[in-house]
XYZ file of N, CA and C in Angstrom:
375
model
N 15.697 17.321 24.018
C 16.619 16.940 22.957
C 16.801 15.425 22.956
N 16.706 14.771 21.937
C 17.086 13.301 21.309
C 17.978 13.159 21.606
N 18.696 12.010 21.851
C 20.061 11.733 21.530
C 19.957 10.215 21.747
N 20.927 9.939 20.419
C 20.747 7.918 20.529
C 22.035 7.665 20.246
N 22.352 6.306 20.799
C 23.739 5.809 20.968
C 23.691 4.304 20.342
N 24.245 3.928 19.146
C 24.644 2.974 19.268
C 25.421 1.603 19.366
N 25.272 0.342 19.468
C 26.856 -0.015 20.151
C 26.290 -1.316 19.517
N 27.123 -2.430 19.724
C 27.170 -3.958 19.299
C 27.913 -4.084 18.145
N 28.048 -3.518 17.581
C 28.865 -3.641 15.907
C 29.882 -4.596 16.234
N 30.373 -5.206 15.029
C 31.937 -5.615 15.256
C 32.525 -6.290 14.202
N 33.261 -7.289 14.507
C 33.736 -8.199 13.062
C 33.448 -9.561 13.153
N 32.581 -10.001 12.395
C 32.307 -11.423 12.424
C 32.729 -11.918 11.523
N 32.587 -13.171 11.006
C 33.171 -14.336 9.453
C 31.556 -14.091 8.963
N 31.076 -14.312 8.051
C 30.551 -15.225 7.098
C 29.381 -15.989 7.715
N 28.212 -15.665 7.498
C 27.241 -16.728 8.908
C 27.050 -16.644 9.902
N 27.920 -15.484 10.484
C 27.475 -15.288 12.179
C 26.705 -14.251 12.165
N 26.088 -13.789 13.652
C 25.027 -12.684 13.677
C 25.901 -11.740 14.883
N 25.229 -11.097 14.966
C 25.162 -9.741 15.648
C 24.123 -8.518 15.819
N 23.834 -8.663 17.218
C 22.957 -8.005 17.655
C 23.188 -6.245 17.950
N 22.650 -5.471 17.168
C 22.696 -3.876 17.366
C 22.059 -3.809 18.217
N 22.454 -2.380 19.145
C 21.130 -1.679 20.047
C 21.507 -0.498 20.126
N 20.099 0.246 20.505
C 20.176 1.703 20.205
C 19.649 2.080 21.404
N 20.406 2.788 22.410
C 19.683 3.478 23.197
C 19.226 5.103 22.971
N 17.964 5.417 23.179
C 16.631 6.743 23.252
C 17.498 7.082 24.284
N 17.996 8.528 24.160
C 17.485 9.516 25.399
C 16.492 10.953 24.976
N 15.810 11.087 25.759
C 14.841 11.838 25.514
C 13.764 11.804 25.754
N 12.794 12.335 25.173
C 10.961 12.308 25.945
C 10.897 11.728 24.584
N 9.491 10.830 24.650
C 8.624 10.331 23.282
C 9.078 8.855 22.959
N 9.911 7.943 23.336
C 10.451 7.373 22.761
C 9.533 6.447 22.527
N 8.655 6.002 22.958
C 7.535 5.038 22.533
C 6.801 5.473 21.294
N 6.771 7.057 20.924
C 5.618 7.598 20.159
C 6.677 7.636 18.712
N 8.154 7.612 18.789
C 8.891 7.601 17.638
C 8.619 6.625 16.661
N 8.490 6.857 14.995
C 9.092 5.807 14.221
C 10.527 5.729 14.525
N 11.188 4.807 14.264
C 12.240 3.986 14.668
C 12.985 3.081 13.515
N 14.596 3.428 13.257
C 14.800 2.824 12.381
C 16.042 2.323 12.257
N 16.896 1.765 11.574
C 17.989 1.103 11.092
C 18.584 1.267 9.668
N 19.090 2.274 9.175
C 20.061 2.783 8.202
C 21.401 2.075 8.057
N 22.151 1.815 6.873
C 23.789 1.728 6.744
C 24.162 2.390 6.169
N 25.413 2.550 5.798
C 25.925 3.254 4.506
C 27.658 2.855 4.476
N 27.932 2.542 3.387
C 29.603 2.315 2.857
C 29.654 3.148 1.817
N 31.135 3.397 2.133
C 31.565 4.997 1.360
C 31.509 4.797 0.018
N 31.012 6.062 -0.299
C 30.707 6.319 -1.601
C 29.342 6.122 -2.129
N 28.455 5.576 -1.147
C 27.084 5.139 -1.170
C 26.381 5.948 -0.323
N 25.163 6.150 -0.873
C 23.590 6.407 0.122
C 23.566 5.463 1.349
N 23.298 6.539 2.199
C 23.072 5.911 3.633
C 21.664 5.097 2.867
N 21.514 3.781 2.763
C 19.856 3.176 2.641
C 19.111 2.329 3.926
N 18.260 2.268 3.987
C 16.985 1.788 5.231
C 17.225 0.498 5.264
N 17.273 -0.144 6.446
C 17.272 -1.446 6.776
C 16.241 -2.457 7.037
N 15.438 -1.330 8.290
C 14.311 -1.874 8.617
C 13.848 -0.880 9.820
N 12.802 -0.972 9.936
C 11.885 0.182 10.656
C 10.855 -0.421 11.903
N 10.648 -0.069 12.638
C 9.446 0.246 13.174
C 8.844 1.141 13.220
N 7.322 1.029 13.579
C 6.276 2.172 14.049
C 6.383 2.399 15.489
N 5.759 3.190 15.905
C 4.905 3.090 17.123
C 4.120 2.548 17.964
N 3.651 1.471 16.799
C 2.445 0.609 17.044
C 2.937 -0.486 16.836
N 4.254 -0.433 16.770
C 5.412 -1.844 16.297
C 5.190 -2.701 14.843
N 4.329 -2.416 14.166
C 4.637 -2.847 13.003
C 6.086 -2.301 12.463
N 6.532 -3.506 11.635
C 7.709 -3.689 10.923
C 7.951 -3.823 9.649
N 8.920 -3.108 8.953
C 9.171 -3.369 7.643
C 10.809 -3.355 7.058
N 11.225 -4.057 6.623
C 12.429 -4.375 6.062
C 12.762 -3.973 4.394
N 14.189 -3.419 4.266
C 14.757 -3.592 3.239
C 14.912 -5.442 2.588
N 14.953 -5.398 1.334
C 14.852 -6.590 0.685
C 15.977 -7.366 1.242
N 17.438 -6.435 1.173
C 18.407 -7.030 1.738
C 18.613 -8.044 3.188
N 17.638 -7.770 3.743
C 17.255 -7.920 5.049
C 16.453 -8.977 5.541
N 15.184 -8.890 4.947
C 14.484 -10.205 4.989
C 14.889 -11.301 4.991
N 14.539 -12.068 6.268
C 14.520 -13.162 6.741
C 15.520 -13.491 7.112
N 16.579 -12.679 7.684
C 17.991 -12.266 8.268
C 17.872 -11.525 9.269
N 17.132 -10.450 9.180
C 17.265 -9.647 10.245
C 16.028 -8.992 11.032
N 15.717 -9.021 11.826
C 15.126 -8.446 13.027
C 14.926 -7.146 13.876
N 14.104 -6.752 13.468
C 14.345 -5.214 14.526
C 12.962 -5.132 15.820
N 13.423 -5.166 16.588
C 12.219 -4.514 17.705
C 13.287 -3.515 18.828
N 11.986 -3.381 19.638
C 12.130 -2.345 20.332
C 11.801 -2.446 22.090
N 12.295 -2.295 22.804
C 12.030 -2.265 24.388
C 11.221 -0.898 25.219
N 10.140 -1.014 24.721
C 10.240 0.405 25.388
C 10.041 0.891 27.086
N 10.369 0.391 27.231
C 10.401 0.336 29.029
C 12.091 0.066 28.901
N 13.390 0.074 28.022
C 14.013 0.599 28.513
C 14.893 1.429 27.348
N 13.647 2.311 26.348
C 13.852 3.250 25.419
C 15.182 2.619 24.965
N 15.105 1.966 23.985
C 15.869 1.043 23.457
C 15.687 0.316 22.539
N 15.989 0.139 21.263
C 15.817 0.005 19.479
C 16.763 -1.701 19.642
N 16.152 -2.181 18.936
C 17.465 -3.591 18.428
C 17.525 -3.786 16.813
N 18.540 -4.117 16.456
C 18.680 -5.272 15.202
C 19.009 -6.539 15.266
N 18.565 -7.916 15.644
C 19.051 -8.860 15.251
C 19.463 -9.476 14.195
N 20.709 -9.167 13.497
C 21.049 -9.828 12.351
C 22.101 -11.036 12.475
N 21.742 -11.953 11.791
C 21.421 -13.147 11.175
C 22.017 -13.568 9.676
N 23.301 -14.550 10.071
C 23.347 -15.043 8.700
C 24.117 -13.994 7.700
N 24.787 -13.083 8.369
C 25.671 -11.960 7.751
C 26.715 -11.870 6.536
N 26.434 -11.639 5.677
C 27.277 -11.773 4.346
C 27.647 -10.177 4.429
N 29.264 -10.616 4.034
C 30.327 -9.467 3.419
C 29.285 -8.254 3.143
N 28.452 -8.382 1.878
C 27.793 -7.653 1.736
C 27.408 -6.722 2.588
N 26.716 -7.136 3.716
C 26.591 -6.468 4.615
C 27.662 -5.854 5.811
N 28.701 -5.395 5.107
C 29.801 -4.717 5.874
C 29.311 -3.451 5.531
N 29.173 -2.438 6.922
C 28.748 -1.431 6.522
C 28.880 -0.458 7.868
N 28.548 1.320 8.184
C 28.460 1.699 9.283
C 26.955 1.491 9.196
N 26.227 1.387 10.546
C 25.265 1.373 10.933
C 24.461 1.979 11.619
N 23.548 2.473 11.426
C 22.857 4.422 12.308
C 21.765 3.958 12.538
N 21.412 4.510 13.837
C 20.088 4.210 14.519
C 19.487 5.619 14.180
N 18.130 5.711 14.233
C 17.308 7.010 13.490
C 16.186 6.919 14.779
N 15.626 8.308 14.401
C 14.117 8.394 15.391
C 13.563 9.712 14.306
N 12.735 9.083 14.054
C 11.500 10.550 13.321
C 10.217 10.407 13.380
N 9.839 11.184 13.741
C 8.092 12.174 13.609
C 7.325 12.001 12.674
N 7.874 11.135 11.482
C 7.186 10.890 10.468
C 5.668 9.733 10.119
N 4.640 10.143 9.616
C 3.659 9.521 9.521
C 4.578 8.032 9.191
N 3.338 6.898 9.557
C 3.397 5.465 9.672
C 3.546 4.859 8.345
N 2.807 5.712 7.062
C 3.492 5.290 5.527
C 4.895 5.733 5.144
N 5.461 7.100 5.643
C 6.783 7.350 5.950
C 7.752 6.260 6.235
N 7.596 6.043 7.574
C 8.355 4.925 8.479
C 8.531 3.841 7.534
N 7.309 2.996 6.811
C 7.670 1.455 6.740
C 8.595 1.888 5.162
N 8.698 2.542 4.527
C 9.353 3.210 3.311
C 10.725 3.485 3.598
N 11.105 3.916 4.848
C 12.462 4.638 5.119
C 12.219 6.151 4.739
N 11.248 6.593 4.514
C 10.947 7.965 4.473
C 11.601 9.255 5.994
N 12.363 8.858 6.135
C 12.817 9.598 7.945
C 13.458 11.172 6.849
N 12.264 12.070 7.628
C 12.838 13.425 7.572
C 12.878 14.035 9.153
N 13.862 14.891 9.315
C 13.659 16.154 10.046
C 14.053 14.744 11.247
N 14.702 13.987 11.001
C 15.010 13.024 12.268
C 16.133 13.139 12.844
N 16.496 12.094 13.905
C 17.490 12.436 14.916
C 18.582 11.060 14.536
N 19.891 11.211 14.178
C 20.999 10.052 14.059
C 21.731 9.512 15.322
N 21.861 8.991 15.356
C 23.367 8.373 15.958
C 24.515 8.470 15.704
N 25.358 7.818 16.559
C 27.031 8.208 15.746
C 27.612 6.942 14.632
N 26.756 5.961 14.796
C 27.184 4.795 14.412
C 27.721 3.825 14.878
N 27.660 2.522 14.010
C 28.319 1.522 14.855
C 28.929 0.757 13.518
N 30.170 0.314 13.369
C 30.336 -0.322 12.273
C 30.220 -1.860 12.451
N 29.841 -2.133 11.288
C 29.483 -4.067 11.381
C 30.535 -4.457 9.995
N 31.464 -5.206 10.357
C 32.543 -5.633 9.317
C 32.054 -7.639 9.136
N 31.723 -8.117 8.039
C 31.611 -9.470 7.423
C 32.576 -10.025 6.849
N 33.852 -10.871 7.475
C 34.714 -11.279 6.570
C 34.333 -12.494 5.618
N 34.554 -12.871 4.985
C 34.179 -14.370 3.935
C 35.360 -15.460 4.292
Protein backbone atom coordinates (compact mmCIF):
# COMPACT_ATOMS: atom_id res chain seq x y z
CA UNK A 1 0.00 0.00 0.00
CA UNK A 2 1.06 3.74 -1.02
CA UNK A 3 0.87 6.22 1.26
CA UNK A 4 2.35 9.91 0.80
CA UNK A 5 2.63 12.71 3.18
CA UNK A 6 2.95 16.06 2.54
CA UNK A 7 4.42 18.98 4.52
CA UNK A 8 6.24 22.53 3.86
CA UNK A 9 3.14 24.58 3.04
CA UNK A 10 2.62 27.80 4.80
CA UNK A 11 2.07 31.59 4.56
CA UNK A 12 4.35 33.69 2.76
CA UNK A 13 3.93 37.65 1.27
CA UNK A 14 4.18 38.18 -2.32
CA UNK A 15 7.75 37.00 -3.85
CA UNK A 16 8.80 34.54 -1.46
CA UNK A 17 9.18 30.75 -2.15
CA UNK A 18 8.50 27.67 -0.53
CA UNK A 19 9.65 24.43 -0.79
CA UNK A 20 6.97 21.27 -0.79
CA UNK A 21 7.96 17.67 -0.09
CA UNK A 22 6.34 14.56 -0.42
CA UNK A 23 7.32 11.64 1.27
CA UNK A 24 6.65 7.70 -0.74
CA UNK A 25 5.87 5.01 1.53
CA UNK A 26 5.64 1.96 -0.21
CA UNK A 27 7.35 -0.38 -2.87
CA UNK A 28 7.96 1.25 -6.54
CA UNK A 29 8.69 4.59 -5.74
CA UNK A 30 11.33 5.14 -8.34
CA UNK A 31 9.06 3.35 -11.08
CA UNK A 32 6.01 5.98 -10.16
CA UNK A 33 4.90 8.98 -12.34
CA UNK A 34 4.93 11.62 -9.81
CA UNK A 35 3.09 14.71 -9.40
CA UNK A 36 1.94 18.08 -7.93
CA UNK A 37 -1.87 19.03 -8.02
CA UNK A 38 -3.79 22.21 -6.18
CA UNK A 39 -7.12 23.02 -5.82
CA UNK A 40 -9.21 26.17 -4.12
CA UNK A 41 -12.73 25.68 -3.32
CA UNK A 42 -15.05 25.59 -5.74
CA UNK A 43 -12.42 24.64 -8.35
CA UNK A 44 -10.85 21.48 -10.10
CA UNK A 45 -8.08 20.05 -8.32
CA UNK A 46 -5.54 21.12 -11.66
CA UNK A 47 -1.75 19.70 -12.35
CA UNK A 48 1.15 21.63 -11.45
CA UNK A 49 3.91 19.77 -12.59
CA UNK A 50 4.97 16.17 -12.98
CA UNK A 51 7.61 13.87 -13.25
CA UNK A 52 8.35 10.55 -14.95
CA UNK A 53 10.32 7.84 -13.97
CA UNK A 54 12.94 8.65 -16.13
CA UNK A 55 12.71 12.23 -14.55
CA UNK A 56 11.61 14.11 -17.33
CA UNK A 57 9.46 17.10 -16.37
CA UNK A 58 6.53 18.99 -17.30
CA UNK A 59 4.72 21.97 -15.89
CA UNK A 60 1.40 23.70 -15.82
CA UNK A 61 1.65 27.18 -17.64
CA UNK A 62 1.01 28.69 -14.29
CA UNK A 63 4.18 27.36 -13.15
CA UNK A 64 6.82 27.87 -15.53
CA UNK A 65 9.79 29.37 -14.66
CA UNK A 66 8.64 29.60 -10.95
CA UNK A 67 8.55 26.37 -10.01
CA UNK A 68 10.50 23.23 -9.78
CA UNK A 69 9.74 19.72 -9.13
CA UNK A 70 12.25 16.78 -8.68
CA UNK A 71 12.58 13.91 -6.88
CA UNK A 72 15.13 11.99 -4.38
CA UNK A 73 14.87 8.67 -4.87
CA UNK A 74 17.14 7.17 -2.45
CA UNK A 75 15.04 8.86 0.02
CA UNK A 76 11.47 8.14 -1.82
CA UNK A 77 10.73 11.63 -1.72
CA UNK A 78 8.90 14.18 -4.38
CA UNK A 79 9.79 18.17 -4.11
CA UNK A 80 8.27 21.46 -5.38
CA UNK A 81 10.41 24.36 -5.39
CA UNK A 82 8.31 27.32 -5.79
CA UNK A 83 9.50 30.56 -6.55
CA UNK A 84 8.28 34.01 -6.82
CA UNK A 85 4.69 33.13 -5.35
CA UNK A 86 1.71 35.25 -6.26
CA UNK A 87 -1.70 35.29 -4.29
CA UNK A 88 -2.78 33.49 -7.14
CA UNK A 89 -1.18 30.74 -6.13
CA UNK A 90 -2.93 30.31 -2.70
CA UNK A 91 -4.13 27.01 -2.80
CA UNK A 92 -4.25 23.25 -0.98
CA UNK A 93 -1.57 21.29 -2.42
CA UNK A 94 -1.57 17.23 -3.11
CA UNK A 95 1.20 15.13 -3.86
CA UNK A 96 0.01 12.16 -6.39
CA UNK A 97 1.76 8.78 -7.50
CA UNK A 98 0.25 6.85 -10.63
CA UNK A 99 0.92 3.90 -12.91
CA UNK A 100 0.16 5.87 -15.72
CA UNK A 101 2.00 5.72 -19.15
CA UNK A 102 4.78 8.65 -19.63
CA UNK A 103 2.23 10.67 -22.20
CA UNK A 104 -0.27 10.42 -19.22
CA UNK A 105 2.16 11.88 -16.63
CA UNK A 106 3.57 15.00 -18.58
CA UNK A 107 -0.46 15.96 -19.30
CA UNK A 108 -1.61 15.49 -15.63
CA UNK A 109 -3.45 12.52 -16.90
CA UNK A 110 -3.13 10.58 -13.11
CA UNK A 111 -5.80 7.82 -12.98
CA UNK A 112 -6.34 5.00 -10.53
CA UNK A 113 -3.55 7.03 -8.37
CA UNK A 114 -2.61 7.44 -4.84
CA UNK A 115 -3.20 11.27 -2.91
CA UNK A 116 -1.99 12.80 -0.05
CA UNK A 117 -3.66 14.71 2.62
CA UNK A 118 -2.40 18.00 1.57
CA UNK A 119 -0.55 20.83 2.43
CA UNK A 120 -1.91 24.33 2.17
CA UNK A 121 0.28 27.21 0.60
CA UNK A 122 -1.39 30.74 1.50
CA UNK A 123 0.26 34.10 -0.77
CA UNK A 124 -0.51 37.30 0.91
CA UNK A 125 0.02 40.60 -1.46
Amino acid sequence: QVQLEESGGGSVQAGGSLRLACRFSGYGYSSYCMGWFRQTPGKEREGVASINSDGSTSYADSGKGRFTISKDNAKNTLYLQMNSLEPEDTAMYYCAASGVPRIYCSRFIFRDNYWGQGTQVTVSS
